[in-house]
Coordinates of N, CA and C in Angstrom, one line a residue:
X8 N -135.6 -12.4 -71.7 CA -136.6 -13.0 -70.9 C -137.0 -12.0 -69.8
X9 N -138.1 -11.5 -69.7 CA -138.8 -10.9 -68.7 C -138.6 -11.1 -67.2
X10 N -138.8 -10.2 -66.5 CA -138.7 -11.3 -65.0 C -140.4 -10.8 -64.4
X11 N -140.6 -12.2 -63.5 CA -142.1 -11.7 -63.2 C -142.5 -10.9 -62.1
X12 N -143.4 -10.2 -62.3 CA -143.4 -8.9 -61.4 C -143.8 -9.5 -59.9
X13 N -142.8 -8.8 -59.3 CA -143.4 -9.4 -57.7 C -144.4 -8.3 -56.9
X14 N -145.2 -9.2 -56.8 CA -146.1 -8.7 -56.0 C -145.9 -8.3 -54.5
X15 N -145.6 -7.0 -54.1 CA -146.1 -6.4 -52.8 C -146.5 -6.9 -51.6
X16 N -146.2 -7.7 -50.4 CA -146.7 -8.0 -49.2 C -146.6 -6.9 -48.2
X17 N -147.6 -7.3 -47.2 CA -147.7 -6.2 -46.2 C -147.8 -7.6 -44.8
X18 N -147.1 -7.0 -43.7 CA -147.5 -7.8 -42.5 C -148.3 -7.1 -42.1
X19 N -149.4 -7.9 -41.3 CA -150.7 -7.1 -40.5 C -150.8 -7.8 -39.4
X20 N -149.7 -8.6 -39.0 CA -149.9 -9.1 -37.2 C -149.7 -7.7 -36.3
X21 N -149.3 -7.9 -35.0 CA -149.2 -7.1 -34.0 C -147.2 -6.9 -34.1
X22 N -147.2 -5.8 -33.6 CA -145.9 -5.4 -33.2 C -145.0 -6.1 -32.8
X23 N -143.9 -6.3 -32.9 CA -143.5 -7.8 -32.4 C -142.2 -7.5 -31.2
X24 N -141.8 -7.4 -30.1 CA -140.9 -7.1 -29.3 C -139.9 -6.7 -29.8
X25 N -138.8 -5.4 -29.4 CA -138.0 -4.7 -29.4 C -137.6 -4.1 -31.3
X26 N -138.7 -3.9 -31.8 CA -138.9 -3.5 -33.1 C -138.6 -4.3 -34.1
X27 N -138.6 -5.8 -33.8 CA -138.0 -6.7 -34.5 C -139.0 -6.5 -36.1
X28 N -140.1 -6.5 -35.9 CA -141.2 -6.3 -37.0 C -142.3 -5.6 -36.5
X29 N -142.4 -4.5 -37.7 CA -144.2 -3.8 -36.9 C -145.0 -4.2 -37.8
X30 N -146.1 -4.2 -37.1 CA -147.5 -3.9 -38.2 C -147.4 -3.2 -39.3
X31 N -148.0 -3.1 -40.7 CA -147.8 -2.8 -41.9 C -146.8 -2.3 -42.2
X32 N -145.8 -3.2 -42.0 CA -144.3 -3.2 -42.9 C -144.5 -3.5 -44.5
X33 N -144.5 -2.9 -45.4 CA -144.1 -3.4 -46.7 C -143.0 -4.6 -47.0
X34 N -143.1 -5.5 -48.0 CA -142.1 -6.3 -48.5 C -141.8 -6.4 -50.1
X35 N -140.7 -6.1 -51.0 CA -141.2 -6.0 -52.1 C -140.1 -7.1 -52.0
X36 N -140.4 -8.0 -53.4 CA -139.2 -9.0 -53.5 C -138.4 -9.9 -52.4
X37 N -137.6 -10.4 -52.1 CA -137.4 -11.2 -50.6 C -137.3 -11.0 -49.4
X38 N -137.7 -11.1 -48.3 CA -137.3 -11.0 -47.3 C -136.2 -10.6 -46.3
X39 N -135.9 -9.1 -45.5 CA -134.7 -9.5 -44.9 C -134.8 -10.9 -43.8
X40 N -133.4 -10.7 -43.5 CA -132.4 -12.3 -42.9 C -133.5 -12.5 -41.7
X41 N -133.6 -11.1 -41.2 CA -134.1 -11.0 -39.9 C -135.4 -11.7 -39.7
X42 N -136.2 -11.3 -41.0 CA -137.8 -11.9 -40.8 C -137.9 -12.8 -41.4
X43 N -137.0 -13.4 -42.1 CA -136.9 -14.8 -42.7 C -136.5 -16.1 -41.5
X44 N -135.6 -15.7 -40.4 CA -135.6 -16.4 -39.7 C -136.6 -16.7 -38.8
X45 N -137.7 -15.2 -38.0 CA -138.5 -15.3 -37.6 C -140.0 -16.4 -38.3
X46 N -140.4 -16.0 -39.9 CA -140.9 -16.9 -40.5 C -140.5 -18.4 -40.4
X47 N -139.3 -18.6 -40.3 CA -138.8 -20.1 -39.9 C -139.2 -20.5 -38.6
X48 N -139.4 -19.6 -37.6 CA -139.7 -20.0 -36.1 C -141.4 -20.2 -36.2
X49 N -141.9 -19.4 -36.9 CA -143.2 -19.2 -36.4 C -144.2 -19.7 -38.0
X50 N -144.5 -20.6 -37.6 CA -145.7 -20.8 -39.3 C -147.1 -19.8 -38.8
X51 N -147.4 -19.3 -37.7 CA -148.4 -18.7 -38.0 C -148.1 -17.3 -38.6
X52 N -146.9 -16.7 -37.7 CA -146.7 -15.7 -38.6 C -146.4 -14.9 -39.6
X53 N -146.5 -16.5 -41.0 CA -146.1 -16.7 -42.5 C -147.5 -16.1 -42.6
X54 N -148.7 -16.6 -41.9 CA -149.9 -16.5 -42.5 C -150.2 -14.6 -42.5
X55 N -149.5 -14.1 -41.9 CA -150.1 -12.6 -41.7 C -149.2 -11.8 -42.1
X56 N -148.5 -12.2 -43.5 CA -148.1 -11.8 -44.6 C -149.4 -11.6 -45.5
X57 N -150.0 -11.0 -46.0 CA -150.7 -10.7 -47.2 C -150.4 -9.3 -48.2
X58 N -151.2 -10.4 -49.4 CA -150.8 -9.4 -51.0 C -151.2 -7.8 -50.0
X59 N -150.6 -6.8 -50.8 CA -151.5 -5.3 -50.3 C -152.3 -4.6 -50.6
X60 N -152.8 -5.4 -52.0 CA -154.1 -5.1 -52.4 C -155.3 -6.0 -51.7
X61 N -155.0 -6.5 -50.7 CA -155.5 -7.7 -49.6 C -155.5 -6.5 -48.4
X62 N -154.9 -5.8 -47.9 CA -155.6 -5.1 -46.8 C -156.7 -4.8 -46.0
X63 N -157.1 -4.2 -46.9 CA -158.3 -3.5 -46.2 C -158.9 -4.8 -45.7
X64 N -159.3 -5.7 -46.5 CA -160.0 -7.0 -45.7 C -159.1 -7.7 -44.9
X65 N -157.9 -7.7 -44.7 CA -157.6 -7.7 -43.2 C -157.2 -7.2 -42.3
X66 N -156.9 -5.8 -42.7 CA -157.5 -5.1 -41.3 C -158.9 -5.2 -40.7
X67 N -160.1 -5.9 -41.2 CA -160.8 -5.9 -41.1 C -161.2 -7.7 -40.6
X68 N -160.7 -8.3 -41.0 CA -160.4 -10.1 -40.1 C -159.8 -9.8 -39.0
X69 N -158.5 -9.4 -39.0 CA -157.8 -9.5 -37.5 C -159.1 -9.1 -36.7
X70 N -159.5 -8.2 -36.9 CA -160.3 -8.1 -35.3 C -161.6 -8.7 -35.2
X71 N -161.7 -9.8 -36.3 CA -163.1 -10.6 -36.1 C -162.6 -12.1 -34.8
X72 N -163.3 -12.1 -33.9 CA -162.4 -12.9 -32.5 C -162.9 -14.2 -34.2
X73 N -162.0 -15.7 -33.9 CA -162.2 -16.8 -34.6 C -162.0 -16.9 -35.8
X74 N -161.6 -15.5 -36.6 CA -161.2 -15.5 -38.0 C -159.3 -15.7 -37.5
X75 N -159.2 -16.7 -39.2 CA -158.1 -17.2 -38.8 C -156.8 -16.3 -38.6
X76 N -157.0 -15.2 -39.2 CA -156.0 -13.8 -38.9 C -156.0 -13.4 -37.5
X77 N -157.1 -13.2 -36.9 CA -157.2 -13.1 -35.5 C -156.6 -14.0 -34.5
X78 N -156.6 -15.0 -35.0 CA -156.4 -16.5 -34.5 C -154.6 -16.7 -34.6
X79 N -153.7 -16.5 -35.8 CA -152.6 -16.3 -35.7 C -152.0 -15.5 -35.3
X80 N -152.5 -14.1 -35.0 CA -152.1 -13.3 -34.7 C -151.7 -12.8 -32.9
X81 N -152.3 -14.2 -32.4 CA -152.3 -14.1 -30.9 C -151.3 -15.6 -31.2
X82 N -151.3 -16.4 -31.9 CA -150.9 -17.6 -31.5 C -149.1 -17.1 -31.3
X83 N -148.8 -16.0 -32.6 CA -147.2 -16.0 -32.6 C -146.3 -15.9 -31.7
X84 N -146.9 -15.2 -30.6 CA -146.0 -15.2 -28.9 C -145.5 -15.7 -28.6
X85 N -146.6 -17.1 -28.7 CA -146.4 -18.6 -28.2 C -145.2 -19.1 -29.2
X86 N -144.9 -18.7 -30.3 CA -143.8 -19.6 -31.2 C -142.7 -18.7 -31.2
X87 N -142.7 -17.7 -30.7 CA -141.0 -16.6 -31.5 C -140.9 -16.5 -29.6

């Protein structure tokens, strides 16, 4: 049996204090412990995970003020 190809995520929030996660980290297949915990703290910060063939269009949302990338990406502070 085959296994199914996993598709590539990229984070595109902001830097996150004392290097815990940066902006365009790669993820191929699961999660480390580290950012799986932080994902458990923060539901906005699930959202700014995207595919990486998904980039370019959001680097291009985060900085639209009211787009929901923009919008999570300030909220995570407030949750981690």
């Amino acid at each position: 049996m085959a296994k199914a190809k996993v598709s590539p995520t990229i984070y595109v929030g902001p830097d996150l204090p004392q290097g815990v996660l940066k902006r365009y980290t790669v993820f191929t297949g699961k999660y480390p412990p580290n950012v799986e915990e932080l994902r458990k703290k923060s539901p906005s910060l699930c959202g700014l995970f995207v595919a990486l063939d998904k980039l370019h269009d959001a680097r291009r949302r985060i900085k639209v003020q009211g787009d929901l990338l923009n919008t999570l990406s300030k909220q995570i502070f407030k949750e981690i």
